[in-house]
Structures are given as structure tokens and as C-alpha cells.
Amino acid sequence: METGCESCFELGILTEKELKSFARTFSQCLAEGDVIILSGEIGSGKTTFVRGLVTGLGCSEEIVTSPTFTLMNVYACSKTVYHLDAYRLNGIEDVFYVLEGEIEDRNGVFVIEWGNLIDSYFIEDVITVFFEHEDEKHRKVRLRVPSKRVSRFRRCLNFGEYKEQ
Ligand SMILES: Nc1ncnc2c1ncn2[C@@H]1O[C@H](COP(=O)(O)OP(=O)(O)O)[C@@H](O)[C@H]1O
Ligand SMILES: [Mg+2]
């Protein structure tokens, strides 16, 4: 990750509350059709991030469950949120198979818990959030945004406060 993260924004070492709060702010920056990959080990906070994200889009966080058995959860918030978990999928081909129509329609936002299965650096045009276990209560969080979307996120997240690597 270190080598593939040249244009990452360092969001810091966050508590669960801070992570959810960041996810809420982040949700306000999203546009229809955005694909967000959440990369990190089990327990690193990917589902927790989705809970924060849906509250930012006007849903209750209780609606979020791990899409382990369902393949994909769909939350009807102010934007439709498609929530997938790559542990049930066999690679990016599967993701695009499951999402076929929706991704082409760019109708909704797509949040994919990816684990560390592949390096999303090689998938064009996705936003990636990296989670690392720091200690029991803290996660190190980084954000990588494709260059053509950086200005939108910098404006929206007020990146001045964050350290850009
Ligand atoms: N700073 C933190 N950020 C996110 N989760 C945290 C944090 N500190 C402790 N946790 C706990 O770690 C677990 C993260 O689980 P989850 O979000 O389901 O991870 P994942 O989806 O990556 O497997 C939750 O039980 C949460 O309460
Ligand atoms: Mg999860």
C-alpha cells in the first residue's frame, strides 16, 4: 500500500466515533456513480465506515449489515447505496457482474468492502479508503482519490486540515 499510495490523503489515527464522523462528511462529497473501495483486514473498520456513510445520506446506521450472505445490500438513502463484500466475490469481474446494470446507469453509489484481495490502484477511477489496525480503539485511515476527482474532494472535505503525502 505504501508504494501504491502516492496521492493519498492521510486522515490520521481515528477512533470509531471519528471514523464515522469522517464517513458522514465524506458522504456529502459523493456523486452518483462513484465507486468506493474499502481496503483493510477483517475488523479494520470497513463496515463501521459504511454505517457513518449512510447516516450522512439520511439513513439510520442500523440498516447496515455485513453483506456476507446476501452478496449485496441496497440502502435507499438520499442516494441509493450498493454495499458489497468482496469476500463473497471472486474478483472484480464478479463485482461488475453483480452490478452490471446499476454501474452503467451511474444511479447510486457503490461501496465495496475489498479486504486486501487486490490493489485497487489498478482499477481506474475508483476512490479507495485504506484502513489499518493501529490499536484496539484506533484505525489509521487514508484516502486515495483519482486525480480527476481530487478537486471535488479537496473542496468538500476541506483537505487543508489533512496532510497530503
Ligand atoms: N477506531 C475504530 N474504527 C472502527 N472500528 C473500530 C475502531 N475501534 C474499534 N473498532 C471496532 O472494530 C470493529 C470493526 O468492525 P467492522 O467495521 O465490521 O470491520 P470490517 O468491516 O473491516 O471487518 C467493530 O467492532 C468496532 O466497534
Ligand atoms: Mg465488514
XYZ file of N, CA and C and ligand atoms in Angstrom:
523
model
N 0.831 -1.195 0.000
C 0.000 0.000 0.000
C 0.871 1.253 0.000
N 1.908 1.250 0.808
C 2.767 2.431 0.887
C 3.278 2.852 -0.492
N 3.661 1.860 -1.290
C 4.231 2.186 -2.598
C 3.148 2.644 -3.579
N 1.917 2.128 -3.404
C 0.867 2.466 -4.361
C -0.010 3.612 -3.897
N 0.471 4.434 -3.025
C -0.391 5.429 -2.391
C 0.198 6.827 -2.484
N 0.755 7.148 -3.651
C 1.461 8.427 -3.792
C 0.550 9.631 -3.576
N -0.689 9.515 -4.028
C -1.565 10.678 -3.889
C -2.611 10.455 -2.806
N -2.198 9.767 -1.741
C -3.141 9.523 -0.655
C -3.232 10.701 0.291
N -4.412 10.872 0.841
C -4.583 11.828 1.920
C -4.555 11.061 3.220
N -3.713 11.535 4.098
C -3.534 10.933 5.409
C -4.624 11.502 6.307
N -5.571 10.671 6.730
C -6.666 11.202 7.547
C -6.372 11.078 9.032
N -5.325 10.341 9.357
C -4.895 10.261 10.748
C -5.289 8.955 11.407
N -5.079 8.931 12.695
C -5.414 7.770 13.524
C -6.741 8.104 14.183
N -7.769 7.385 13.801
C -9.121 7.784 14.193
C -9.756 6.786 15.160
N -10.520 7.333 16.109
C -11.368 6.480 16.934
C -12.590 6.089 16.097
N -13.393 5.188 16.638
C -14.602 4.762 15.915
C -15.522 5.961 15.662
N -15.657 6.799 16.674
C -16.523 7.967 16.533
C -15.987 8.904 15.440
N -14.690 9.108 15.446
C -14.082 9.987 14.439
C -14.197 9.391 13.037
N -14.059 8.071 12.968
C -14.175 7.407 11.666
C -15.584 7.582 11.095
N -16.581 7.390 11.951
C -17.968 7.567 11.490
C -18.227 9.013 11.093
N -17.644 9.912 11.857
C -17.829 11.323 11.563
C -17.174 11.669 10.223
N -15.998 11.152 9.992
C -15.357 11.364 8.691
C -16.228 10.790 7.568
N -16.768 9.587 7.786
C -17.572 8.926 6.754
C -18.826 9.747 6.435
N -19.380 10.379 7.467
C -20.556 11.236 7.251
C -20.197 12.427 6.368
N -19.065 13.059 6.680
C -18.614 14.189 5.866
C -18.319 13.721 4.439
N -17.619 12.604 4.346
C -17.252 12.032 3.057
C -18.498 11.790 2.196
N -19.596 11.343 2.829
C -20.813 11.021 2.075
C -21.344 12.253 1.347
N -21.058 13.425 1.903
C -21.552 14.669 1.295
C -20.777 15.021 0.024
N -19.647 14.370 -0.177
C -18.804 14.665 -1.336
C -19.114 13.758 -2.512
N -20.004 12.787 -2.281
C -20.192 11.767 -3.305
C -21.113 12.231 -4.420
N -20.847 11.696 -5.603
C -21.704 11.949 -6.757
C -22.242 10.599 -7.235
N -23.388 10.647 -7.884
C -23.967 9.419 -8.429
C -22.938 8.699 -9.297
N -22.827 7.408 -9.100
C -21.908 6.623 -9.924
C -20.543 6.416 -9.298
N -20.258 7.105 -8.186
C -18.960 6.899 -7.536
C -18.824 5.459 -7.047
N -17.635 4.907 -7.225
C -17.321 3.570 -6.710
C -16.256 3.753 -5.637
N -16.552 3.267 -4.436
C -15.630 3.412 -3.308
C -15.202 2.028 -2.861
N -13.913 1.816 -2.842
C -13.391 0.547 -2.359
C -12.837 0.742 -0.963
N -13.249 -0.130 -0.049
C -12.772 -0.066 1.327
C -11.775 -1.200 1.499
N -10.530 -0.850 1.750
C -9.466 -1.840 1.761
C -8.876 -1.979 3.162
N -8.890 -3.187 3.686
C -8.330 -3.415 5.015
C -8.741 -4.783 5.525
N -8.008 -5.240 6.518
C -8.270 -6.573 7.067
C -9.624 -6.630 7.781
N -10.031 -7.835 8.112
C -11.236 -8.020 8.921
C -11.077 -7.239 10.233
N -12.115 -6.536 10.605
C -12.105 -5.791 11.859
C -11.419 -4.442 11.774
N -11.032 -4.041 10.568
C -10.299 -2.768 10.456
C -11.252 -1.572 10.356
N -12.541 -1.815 10.206
C -13.486 -0.703 10.272
C -14.254 -0.420 8.985
N -14.222 -1.341 8.038
C -14.873 -1.083 6.747
C -16.392 -0.952 6.909
N -17.010 -1.898 7.597
C -18.463 -1.832 7.785
C -18.835 -0.637 8.664
N -17.995 -0.350 9.638
C -18.218 0.816 10.501
C -18.254 2.096 9.660
N -17.354 2.181 8.699
C -17.321 3.330 7.787
C -18.644 3.438 7.018
N -19.169 2.312 6.552
C -20.432 2.332 5.794
C -21.566 2.825 6.692
N -21.508 2.449 7.986
C -22.540 2.941 8.926
C -22.523 4.465 8.974
N -21.339 5.044 9.077
C -21.235 6.510 9.097
C -21.711 7.112 7.790
N -21.346 6.467 6.716
C -21.683 6.993 5.387
C -23.200 7.069 5.186
N -23.924 6.002 5.552
C -25.382 6.032 5.314
C -26.071 7.059 6.214
N -25.549 7.297 7.398
C -26.187 8.321 8.246
C -26.032 9.699 7.595
N -24.905 9.912 6.926
C -24.719 11.164 6.191
C -25.700 11.305 5.038
N -26.224 10.186 4.585
C -27.186 10.212 3.475
C -28.608 10.013 3.998
N -28.790 10.267 5.285
C -30.138 10.316 5.834
C -30.734 8.991 6.271
N -29.934 7.929 6.298
C -30.432 6.636 6.771
C -29.974 6.395 8.213
N -30.611 5.428 8.846
C -30.166 5.027 10.173
C -29.048 3.997 10.008
N -28.032 4.076 10.881
C -26.899 3.165 10.701
C -27.283 1.705 10.951
N -28.413 1.498 11.635
C -28.832 0.116 11.931
C -29.167 -0.694 10.679
N -29.462 0.006 9.593
C -29.815 -0.745 8.376
C -28.604 -1.460 7.778
N -27.399 -1.040 8.189
C -26.194 -1.621 7.581
C -25.858 -2.956 8.226
N -25.781 -3.983 7.404
C -25.309 -5.280 7.880
C -24.215 -5.733 6.932
N -23.422 -6.669 7.391
C -22.376 -7.187 6.528
C -23.018 -7.982 5.397
N -22.702 -7.653 4.155
C -23.362 -8.355 3.046
C -22.729 -9.722 2.790
N -22.549 -10.466 3.869
C -21.835 -11.741 3.757
C -22.694 -12.805 3.077
N -23.969 -12.830 3.436
C -24.836 -13.869 2.886
C -25.673 -13.372 1.720
N -25.824 -12.060 1.652
C -26.732 -11.502 0.656
C -26.029 -11.107 -0.637
N -24.700 -11.148 -0.646
C -23.915 -10.703 -1.800
C -23.905 -9.187 -1.904
N -25.096 -8.605 -1.840
C -25.170 -7.155 -1.964
C -26.337 -6.640 -1.149
N -26.101 -5.592 -0.355
C -27.194 -4.902 0.320
C -27.452 -3.595 -0.411
N -28.712 -3.223 -0.478
C -29.069 -1.958 -1.112
C -29.804 -1.105 -0.091
N -29.304 0.096 0.152
C -29.922 1.004 1.119
C -30.507 2.201 0.370
N -31.789 2.418 0.568
C -32.447 3.539 -0.114
C -32.319 4.793 0.728
N -31.185 5.442 0.630
C -30.949 6.693 1.363
C -31.130 7.843 0.363
N -30.635 9.036 0.693
C -30.819 10.155 -0.247
C -30.137 9.848 -1.575
N -29.075 9.071 -1.520
C -28.592 8.387 -2.721
C -28.735 6.888 -2.429
N -28.966 6.103 -3.468
C -29.014 4.661 -3.253
C -27.594 4.172 -3.002
N -27.432 3.377 -1.937
C -26.103 2.851 -1.612
C -26.094 1.348 -1.875
N -25.211 0.912 -2.752
C -24.996 -0.511 -3.017
C -23.787 -0.952 -2.208
N -23.974 -1.902 -1.320
C -22.928 -2.312 -0.378
C -22.561 -3.769 -0.655
N -21.336 -3.979 -1.076
C -20.879 -5.335 -1.415
C -19.682 -5.718 -0.562
N -19.480 -7.018 -0.435
C -18.313 -7.510 0.291
C -17.573 -8.500 -0.600
N -16.337 -8.177 -0.902
C -15.585 -8.987 -1.865
C -15.246 -10.385 -1.344
N -15.461 -10.601 -0.039
C -15.198 -11.956 0.458
C -16.136 -12.970 -0.178
N -17.278 -12.468 -0.656
C -18.232 -13.366 -1.308
C -18.053 -13.365 -2.821
N -17.093 -12.604 -3.279
C -16.936 -12.444 -4.726
C -15.562 -12.969 -5.142
N -15.434 -13.259 -6.399
C -14.187 -13.855 -6.868
C -13.297 -12.887 -7.625
N -13.544 -11.611 -7.469
C -12.693 -10.672 -8.177
C -13.526 -9.578 -8.797
N -12.858 -8.705 -9.456
C -13.530 -7.531 -9.998
C -14.573 -7.920 -11.054
N -14.348 -9.031 -11.744
C -15.319 -9.469 -12.751
C -16.665 -9.735 -12.077
N -16.603 -10.359 -10.890
C -17.826 -10.651 -10.151
C -18.535 -9.371 -9.733
N -17.757 -8.396 -9.311
C -18.353 -7.135 -8.879
C -19.132 -6.531 -10.032
N -18.517 -6.511 -11.183
C -19.189 -5.890 -12.324
C -20.348 -6.745 -12.824
N -20.263 -8.055 -12.586
C -21.377 -8.931 -12.934
C -22.580 -8.625 -12.043
N -22.315 -8.538 -10.732
C -23.399 -8.282 -9.780
C -24.026 -6.914 -10.030
N -23.186 -5.956 -10.402
C -23.650 -4.572 -10.507
C -23.992 -4.150 -11.923
N -23.874 -5.072 -12.833
C -23.982 -4.793 -14.269
C -24.762 -3.524 -14.619
N -26.082 -3.627 -14.495
C -26.923 -2.516 -14.921
C -26.687 -1.258 -14.114
N -26.632 -1.423 -12.797
C -26.573 -0.263 -11.913
C -25.340 0.598 -12.181
N -24.199 -0.038 -12.357
C -22.979 0.748 -12.535
C -23.048 1.514 -13.848
N -23.630 0.894 -14.848
C -23.732 1.596 -16.122
C -24.695 2.774 -16.031
N -25.755 2.592 -15.269
C -26.717 3.689 -15.104
C -26.153 4.809 -14.232
N -25.071 4.548 -13.517
C -24.482 5.517 -12.585
C -25.563 6.074 -11.651
N -26.382 5.166 -11.195
C -27.519 5.556 -10.391
C -27.305 5.026 -8.976
N -26.696 5.830 -8.137
C -26.375 5.379 -6.790
C -24.878 5.389 -6.571
N -24.464 5.097 -5.349
C -23.035 4.986 -5.052
C -22.751 3.546 -4.636
N -21.550 3.104 -4.945
C -21.186 1.696 -4.812
C -20.052 1.576 -3.801
N -20.309 0.870 -2.712
C -19.303 0.756 -1.656
C -18.935 -0.717 -1.537
N -17.670 -1.011 -1.754
C -17.244 -2.402 -1.845
C -16.173 -2.690 -0.798
N -16.517 -3.554 0.144
C -15.512 -3.988 1.120
C -14.614 -4.992 0.413
N -13.364 -4.623 0.334
C -12.499 -5.348 -0.577
C -11.480 -6.222 0.115
N -11.281 -6.020 1.428
C -10.171 -6.728 2.067
C -8.889 -6.305 1.384
N -7.954 -7.187 1.330
C -6.720 -6.845 0.639
C -6.559 -7.722 -0.594
N -7.698 -8.083 -1.183
C -7.649 -9.073 -2.249
C -6.858 -8.619 -3.460
N -7.095 -7.400 -3.868
C -6.299 -6.872 -4.962
C -5.981 -5.416 -4.673
N -5.049 -4.893 -5.371
C -4.719 -3.488 -5.183
C -5.587 -2.661 -6.125
N -6.464 -1.882 -5.520
C -7.410 -1.107 -6.325
C -6.706 -0.063 -7.182
N -5.408 0.118 -6.961
C -4.649 1.051 -7.770
C -4.802 0.734 -9.251
N -5.038 -0.539 -9.520
C -5.113 -0.959 -10.914
C -6.520 -0.864 -11.473
N -7.458 -0.472 -10.611
C -8.809 -0.249 -11.125
C -8.958 1.248 -11.321
N -9.222 1.606 -12.524
C -9.322 3.012 -12.865
C -10.497 3.651 -12.140
N -10.316 4.873 -11.752
C -11.462 5.698 -11.444
C -12.201 5.373 -10.147
N -11.620 4.551 -9.290
C -12.302 4.296 -8.021
C -11.671 5.134 -6.916
N -12.470 5.389 -5.912
C -11.999 6.053 -4.700
C -11.680 4.935 -3.721
N -10.544 5.006 -3.064
C -10.198 3.939 -2.132
C -9.971 4.517 -0.738
N -10.542 3.852 0.256
C -10.229 4.192 1.643
C -9.470 2.999 2.222
N -8.296 3.264 2.764
C -7.462 2.216 3.354
C -7.570 2.276 4.875
N -7.771 1.118 5.472
C -7.889 1.030 6.941
C -6.787 0.132 7.476
N -6.112 0.607 8.496
C -5.117 -0.236 9.158
C -5.382 -0.233 10.653
N -5.232 -1.398 11.241
C -5.401 -1.556 12.679
C -4.224 -0.876 13.386
N -4.522 0.098 14.229
C -3.440 0.779 14.961
C -3.363 0.187 16.376
N -4.472 0.254 17.082
C -4.605 -0.486 18.342
C -6.085 -0.776 18.527
N -6.441 -1.292 19.672
C -7.816 -1.761 19.861
C -8.863 -0.713 19.485
N -8.559 0.532 19.795
C -9.562 1.588 19.621
C -9.285 2.530 18.453
N -8.192 2.325 17.745
C -7.801 3.288 16.712
C -7.465 2.619 15.392
N -7.837 3.320 14.327
C -7.516 2.835 12.983
C -6.835 3.954 12.211
N -5.806 3.571 11.475
C -5.143 4.538 10.616
C -5.888 4.552 9.283
N -6.270 5.722 8.842
C -7.136 5.807 7.666
C -6.514 6.716 6.608
N -6.539 6.240 5.390
C -6.042 7.006 4.252
C -7.080 6.983 3.144
N -7.030 8.031 2.341
C -7.981 8.143 1.242
C -7.217 8.369 -0.051
N -7.562 7.622 -1.064
C -6.967 7.877 -2.380
C -8.080 8.172 -3.378
N -7.933 9.300 -4.044
C -8.954 9.770 -4.968
C -8.314 9.876 -6.352
N -8.976 9.394 -7.406
C -8.393 9.523 -8.743
C -8.162 10.995 -9.079
N -7.111 11.279 -9.801
C -6.699 12.677 -9.990
C -7.819 13.557 -10.533
N -8.654 13.002 -11.412
C -9.693 13.884 -11.957
C -10.807 14.200 -10.959
N -10.791 13.517 -9.807
C -11.804 13.817 -8.796
C -11.223 14.540 -7.575
N -9.919 14.765 -7.595
C -9.288 15.320 -6.398
C -9.853 16.676 -6.019
N -10.082 17.557 -7.004
C -10.511 18.907 -6.629
C -11.875 18.862 -5.936
N -12.765 17.994 -6.411
C -14.074 17.877 -5.746
C -13.898 17.495 -4.272
N -13.067 16.498 -4.019
C -12.920 16.021 -2.640
C -12.136 17.005 -1.785
N -11.163 17.659 -2.383
C -10.387 18.622 -1.609
C -11.307 19.745 -1.147
N -12.138 20.217 -2.056
C -13.093 21.269 -1.719
C -14.042 20.799 -0.631
N -14.585 19.635 -0.842
C -15.662 19.149 0.000
C -15.172 18.751 1.389
N -14.014 18.107 1.451
C -13.526 17.616 2.740
C -12.660 18.641 3.454
N -12.421 19.754 2.787
C -11.584 20.773 3.408
C -10.215 20.206 3.743
N -9.584 19.714 2.728
C -8.373 18.939 2.927
C -7.225 19.710 3.538
N -7.361 21.050 3.597
C -6.317 21.821 4.244
C -5.936 21.242 5.591
N -6.929 20.669 6.265
C -6.675 20.141 7.610
C -5.910 18.827 7.579
N -5.896 18.196 6.425
C -5.260 16.888 6.358
C -3.913 16.997 5.675
N -3.075 16.087 6.030
C -1.733 16.089 5.455
C -1.763 15.264 4.170
N -1.334 15.885 3.082
C -1.275 15.156 1.811
C 0.124 14.585 1.665
N 0.192 13.279 1.383
C 1.516 12.648 1.308
C 2.223 13.002 0.024
N -11.291 3.352 15.533
C -12.134 2.386 15.145
N -12.669 2.414 13.914
C -13.514 1.427 13.503
N -13.871 0.372 14.233
C -13.351 0.278 15.475
C -12.469 1.275 15.971
N -12.108 0.928 17.219
C -12.736 -0.218 17.486
N -13.491 -0.625 16.452
C -14.281 -1.865 16.422
O -13.685 -2.686 15.448
C -14.704 -3.410 14.756
C -14.645 -3.088 13.277
O -15.512 -3.956 12.637
P -16.027 -3.760 11.158
O -16.306 -2.325 10.893
O -17.132 -4.734 10.970
O -14.721 -4.205 10.330
P -14.602 -4.812 8.862
O -15.858 -4.490 8.118
O -13.384 -4.130 8.317
O -14.379 -6.292 9.035
C -16.028 -3.013 15.367
O -16.361 -3.969 16.339
C -15.727 -1.674 16.014
O -16.549 -1.445 17.152
Mg -17.156 -5.770 7.083
